[in-house]
Coordinates of C-alpha atoms in Angstrom, one line a residue:
M1488 CA 75.8 -23.3 0.4
N1489 CA 78.0 -26.5 0.5
L1490 CA 78.5 -29.0 3.3
K1491 CA 81.6 -27.2 4.7
E1492 CA 79.8 -23.8 4.8
N1493 CA 76.8 -25.4 6.5
I1494 CA 79.0 -27.0 9.2
V1495 CA 80.9 -23.7 9.7
A1496 CA 77.6 -21.8 10.0
I1497 CA 76.2 -24.3 12.5
V1498 CA 79.4 -24.2 14.7
R1499 CA 79.5 -20.4 14.5
S1500 CA 75.8 -20.2 15.5
L1501 CA 76.4 -22.4 18.5
I1502 CA 79.6 -20.6 19.6
D1503 CA 78.1 -17.1 19.1
S1504 CA 74.7 -17.9 20.7
G1505 CA 73.7 -15.8 23.7
I1506 CA 73.3 -12.5 21.8
P1507 CA 70.4 -12.2 19.3
A1508 CA 71.4 -11.3 15.7
G1509 CA 70.0 -7.8 15.9
D1510 CA 71.1 -7.0 19.4
P1511 CA 73.4 -3.9 19.6
S1512 CA 75.5 -5.8 22.2
R1513 CA 77.1 -7.7 19.2
E1514 CA 79.0 -4.5 18.5
D1515 CA 80.9 -5.1 21.8
L1516 CA 83.5 -7.5 20.4
F1517 CA 85.1 -8.3 23.9
L1518 CA 81.6 -9.3 25.1
V1519 CA 81.2 -11.6 22.1
N1520 CA 84.7 -13.1 22.8
R1521 CA 83.7 -13.7 26.4
L1522 CA 80.4 -15.4 25.4
R1523 CA 82.3 -17.6 22.9
A1524 CA 84.7 -18.8 25.6
I1525 CA 81.8 -19.5 28.0
N1526 CA 79.8 -21.3 25.3
L1527 CA 82.8 -23.5 24.2
C1528 CA 83.7 -24.6 27.7
S1529 CA 80.0 -25.1 28.6
Y1530 CA 79.4 -27.4 25.6
L1531 CA 82.6 -29.3 26.5
L1532 CA 81.2 -29.9 30.0
I1533 CA 77.8 -30.9 28.7
L1534 CA 79.4 -33.4 26.3
V1535 CA 81.7 -35.1 28.8
C1536 CA 79.7 -35.0 32.1
P1537 CA 77.0 -37.5 31.2
Q1538 CA 79.6 -40.1 30.2
V1539 CA 81.5 -39.7 33.5
F1540 CA 78.2 -39.7 35.4
L1541 CA 77.1 -43.0 33.9
F1542 CA 80.4 -44.6 34.7
Q1543 CA 80.4 -43.4 38.3
F1544 CA 76.8 -44.5 38.7
R1545 CA 77.4 -48.0 37.3
A1546 CA 80.5 -48.3 39.5
G1547 CA 78.5 -47.6 42.6
E1548 CA 80.4 -44.3 43.3
T1549 CA 77.3 -42.4 44.5
I1550 CA 78.9 -39.3 45.9
P1551 CA 81.1 -38.6 42.9
A1552 CA 78.1 -39.3 40.6
V1553 CA 75.9 -36.8 42.5
L1554 CA 78.7 -34.2 42.3
T1555 CA 79.2 -34.8 38.6
G1556 CA 75.4 -34.5 38.1
L1557 CA 75.4 -31.3 40.1
S1558 CA 78.2 -29.9 38.0
L1559 CA 76.2 -30.7 34.8
L1560 CA 73.0 -29.2 36.2
T1561 CA 74.7 -26.0 37.3
C1562 CA 76.3 -25.7 33.8
L1563 CA 73.0 -26.1 32.1
V1564 CA 71.1 -23.6 34.3
N1565 CA 74.0 -21.2 34.0
L1566 CA 73.9 -21.4 30.2
L1567 CA 70.1 -20.8 30.2
Q1568 CA 70.4 -17.9 32.5
L1569 CA 73.0 -16.4 30.4
R1570 CA 70.6 -16.4 27.5
K1571 CA 68.2 -14.5 29.7
K1572 CA 70.7 -11.6 30.0
M1573 CA 72.5 -12.7 33.2
D1574 CA 75.8 -10.9 33.6
S1575 CA 78.4 -12.6 31.5
T1576 CA 81.2 -12.2 34.2
R1577 CA 79.0 -13.9 36.8
A1578 CA 78.2 -16.7 34.3
A1579 CA 81.9 -17.2 33.7
H1580 CA 82.7 -17.5 37.4
I1581 CA 79.8 -20.0 37.9
L1582 CA 81.1 -22.0 35.0
S1583 CA 84.7 -22.0 36.3
L1584 CA 83.5 -23.3 39.7
S1585 CA 81.3 -25.9 38.0
F1586 CA 84.2 -27.0 35.8
S1587 CA 86.5 -27.3 38.8
L1588 CA 84.0 -29.5 40.6
F1589 CA 83.7 -31.8 37.6
V1590 CA 87.5 -32.1 37.1
V1591 CA 87.9 -33.1 40.8
T1592 CA 85.1 -35.7 40.8
A1593 CA 86.2 -37.2 37.4
T1594 CA 89.9 -37.3 38.6
L1595 CA 88.8 -39.2 41.8
S1596 CA 87.1 -41.8 39.7
T1597 CA 89.8 -42.3 37.0
G1598 CA 93.1 -42.7 38.7
G1599 CA 93.8 -39.7 40.8
F1600 CA 97.0 -37.8 40.1
K1601 CA 97.6 -40.0 37.0
S1602 CA 94.1 -39.4 35.6
P1603 CA 94.0 -37.6 32.2
F1604 CA 91.0 -35.6 33.5
L1605 CA 93.4 -33.7 35.8
L1606 CA 95.0 -32.2 32.7
W1607 CA 91.7 -30.3 32.1
I1608 CA 92.4 -28.2 35.2
F1609 CA 94.9 -26.2 33.1
L1610 CA 91.9 -25.0 31.1
L1611 CA 90.6 -23.2 34.2
P1612 CA 93.1 -20.2 34.2
V1613 CA 93.3 -20.2 30.3
G1614 CA 89.4 -20.0 30.1
A1615 CA 89.3 -17.4 32.8
S1616 CA 91.8 -15.2 31.0
F1617 CA 89.5 -15.1 27.9
A1618 CA 86.1 -15.1 29.7
I1619 CA 86.8 -12.9 32.7
S1620 CA 90.1 -11.1 33.2
F1621 CA 93.9 -11.5 33.7
R1622 CA 93.4 -11.1 37.4
A1623 CA 90.7 -13.9 37.4
S1624 CA 93.1 -16.1 35.5
I1625 CA 95.7 -15.7 38.3
L1626 CA 93.0 -16.6 40.9
Y1627 CA 91.9 -19.7 39.1
G1628 CA 95.5 -20.6 38.3
L1629 CA 96.1 -20.7 42.1
M1630 CA 93.0 -22.8 42.5
A1631 CA 94.2 -25.2 39.8
A1632 CA 97.6 -25.4 41.5
L1633 CA 96.0 -26.2 44.8
I1634 CA 93.9 -29.0 43.2
I1635 CA 97.0 -30.5 41.6
S1636 CA 98.9 -30.3 44.8
I1637 CA 96.3 -32.1 46.8
F1638 CA 96.2 -35.0 44.3
L1639 CA 100.1 -35.0 44.3
L1640 CA 99.9 -35.2 48.1
F1641 CA 97.6 -38.2 47.9
Q1642 CA 99.9 -39.9 45.4
S1643 CA 103.0 -39.3 47.5
H1644 CA 101.3 -40.8 50.6
G1645 CA 100.3 -43.9 48.6
I1646 CA 96.6 -43.1 48.4
V1647 CA 95.7 -44.8 45.0
F1648 CA 92.5 -44.2 43.1
G1649 CA 91.2 -46.9 40.7
T1650 CA 90.6 -46.4 37.0
P1651 CA 88.2 -48.1 34.6
V1652 CA 90.7 -47.9 31.8
P1653 CA 92.6 -51.2 31.1
A1654 CA 96.4 -50.9 31.4
E1655 CA 97.0 -51.5 27.7
A1656 CA 94.7 -48.7 26.7
Q1657 CA 95.9 -46.0 29.2
T1658 CA 98.5 -44.5 26.9
A1659 CA 96.0 -44.0 24.1
Y1660 CA 93.4 -42.7 26.6
Y1661 CA 95.8 -40.1 28.0
A1662 CA 96.9 -39.1 24.5
T1663 CA 93.3 -38.5 23.4
H1664 CA 92.8 -36.1 26.4
L1665 CA 96.0 -34.3 25.5
F1666 CA 94.9 -33.7 21.9
A1667 CA 91.4 -32.7 22.9
L1668 CA 92.7 -30.2 25.5
L1669 CA 95.1 -28.8 22.8
L1670 CA 92.2 -28.4 20.4
V1671 CA 90.0 -26.5 22.9
I1672 CA 92.9 -24.1 23.8
V1673 CA 93.7 -23.5 20.1
M1674 CA 90.0 -22.7 19.5
L1675 CA 90.0 -20.2 22.4
V1676 CA 93.1 -18.5 21.0
Y1677 CA 91.6 -18.4 17.6
F1678 CA 88.4 -16.8 18.8
F1679 CA 90.4 -14.2 20.7
Q1680 CA 92.7 -13.5 17.8
S1681 CA 89.7 -13.1 15.4
I1682 CA 88.3 -10.5 17.8
Q1683 CA 91.6 -8.6 17.9
T1684 CA 91.8 -8.6 14.1
E1685 CA 88.3 -7.2 13.9
V1686 CA 89.0 -4.5 16.5
V1687 CA 92.1 -3.4 14.6
G1688 CA 90.1 -3.4 11.4
R1689 CA 87.5 -1.1 12.9
L1690 CA 90.1 1.2 14.2
F1691 CA 91.7 1.4 10.8
K1692 CA 88.4 2.2 9.2
S1693 CA 87.7 4.9 11.8
K1694 CA 91.1 6.4 11.2
Q1695 CA 90.5 6.5 7.4
Q1696 CA 87.1 8.2 7.8
F1697 CA 88.7 11.1 9.8
K1698 CA 91.3 11.7 7.2

């Protein structure tokens, strides 16, 4: 197995974790897709939360730091409980709320309405559509709209939030978040499309067997 195959195997192992290899539940492709979405968004939160927490802690922003830490802790416990056969729909709702809390606290600490962290709120309805249901995506879409509206209201009333990013680096910082968000959404779509392809393949094989 070459380096590329090793990397692909490691990534797939991480993304597909939650259902043991021999578990019959792996035959439920839509459950597998839900777990992939939960895992991907959880890993994203686990990766980013500590960095934001350290910045907030060093800046003396105690309350945002505590809330960011709470978001990270909730995400970790949720992921562990999911491995212990917690209902995947419940896990997806907990992750969505944890993710929302993180986005709000990170946005407060990095510029408010102009913060690139606010962009990540768009992942809320997108992730919910893959991990829960279309109805849930509408619910979380409304929540995302409410959060954006609140920060827009702050902005329109002249309530300004500071940012640790120097003025000359803000464009690059914003662009980095845009490309990262695009990458995550593309990965979610790819996982969903691969599941659909496999479902169609199974249906075709079943049809061939009955002929």
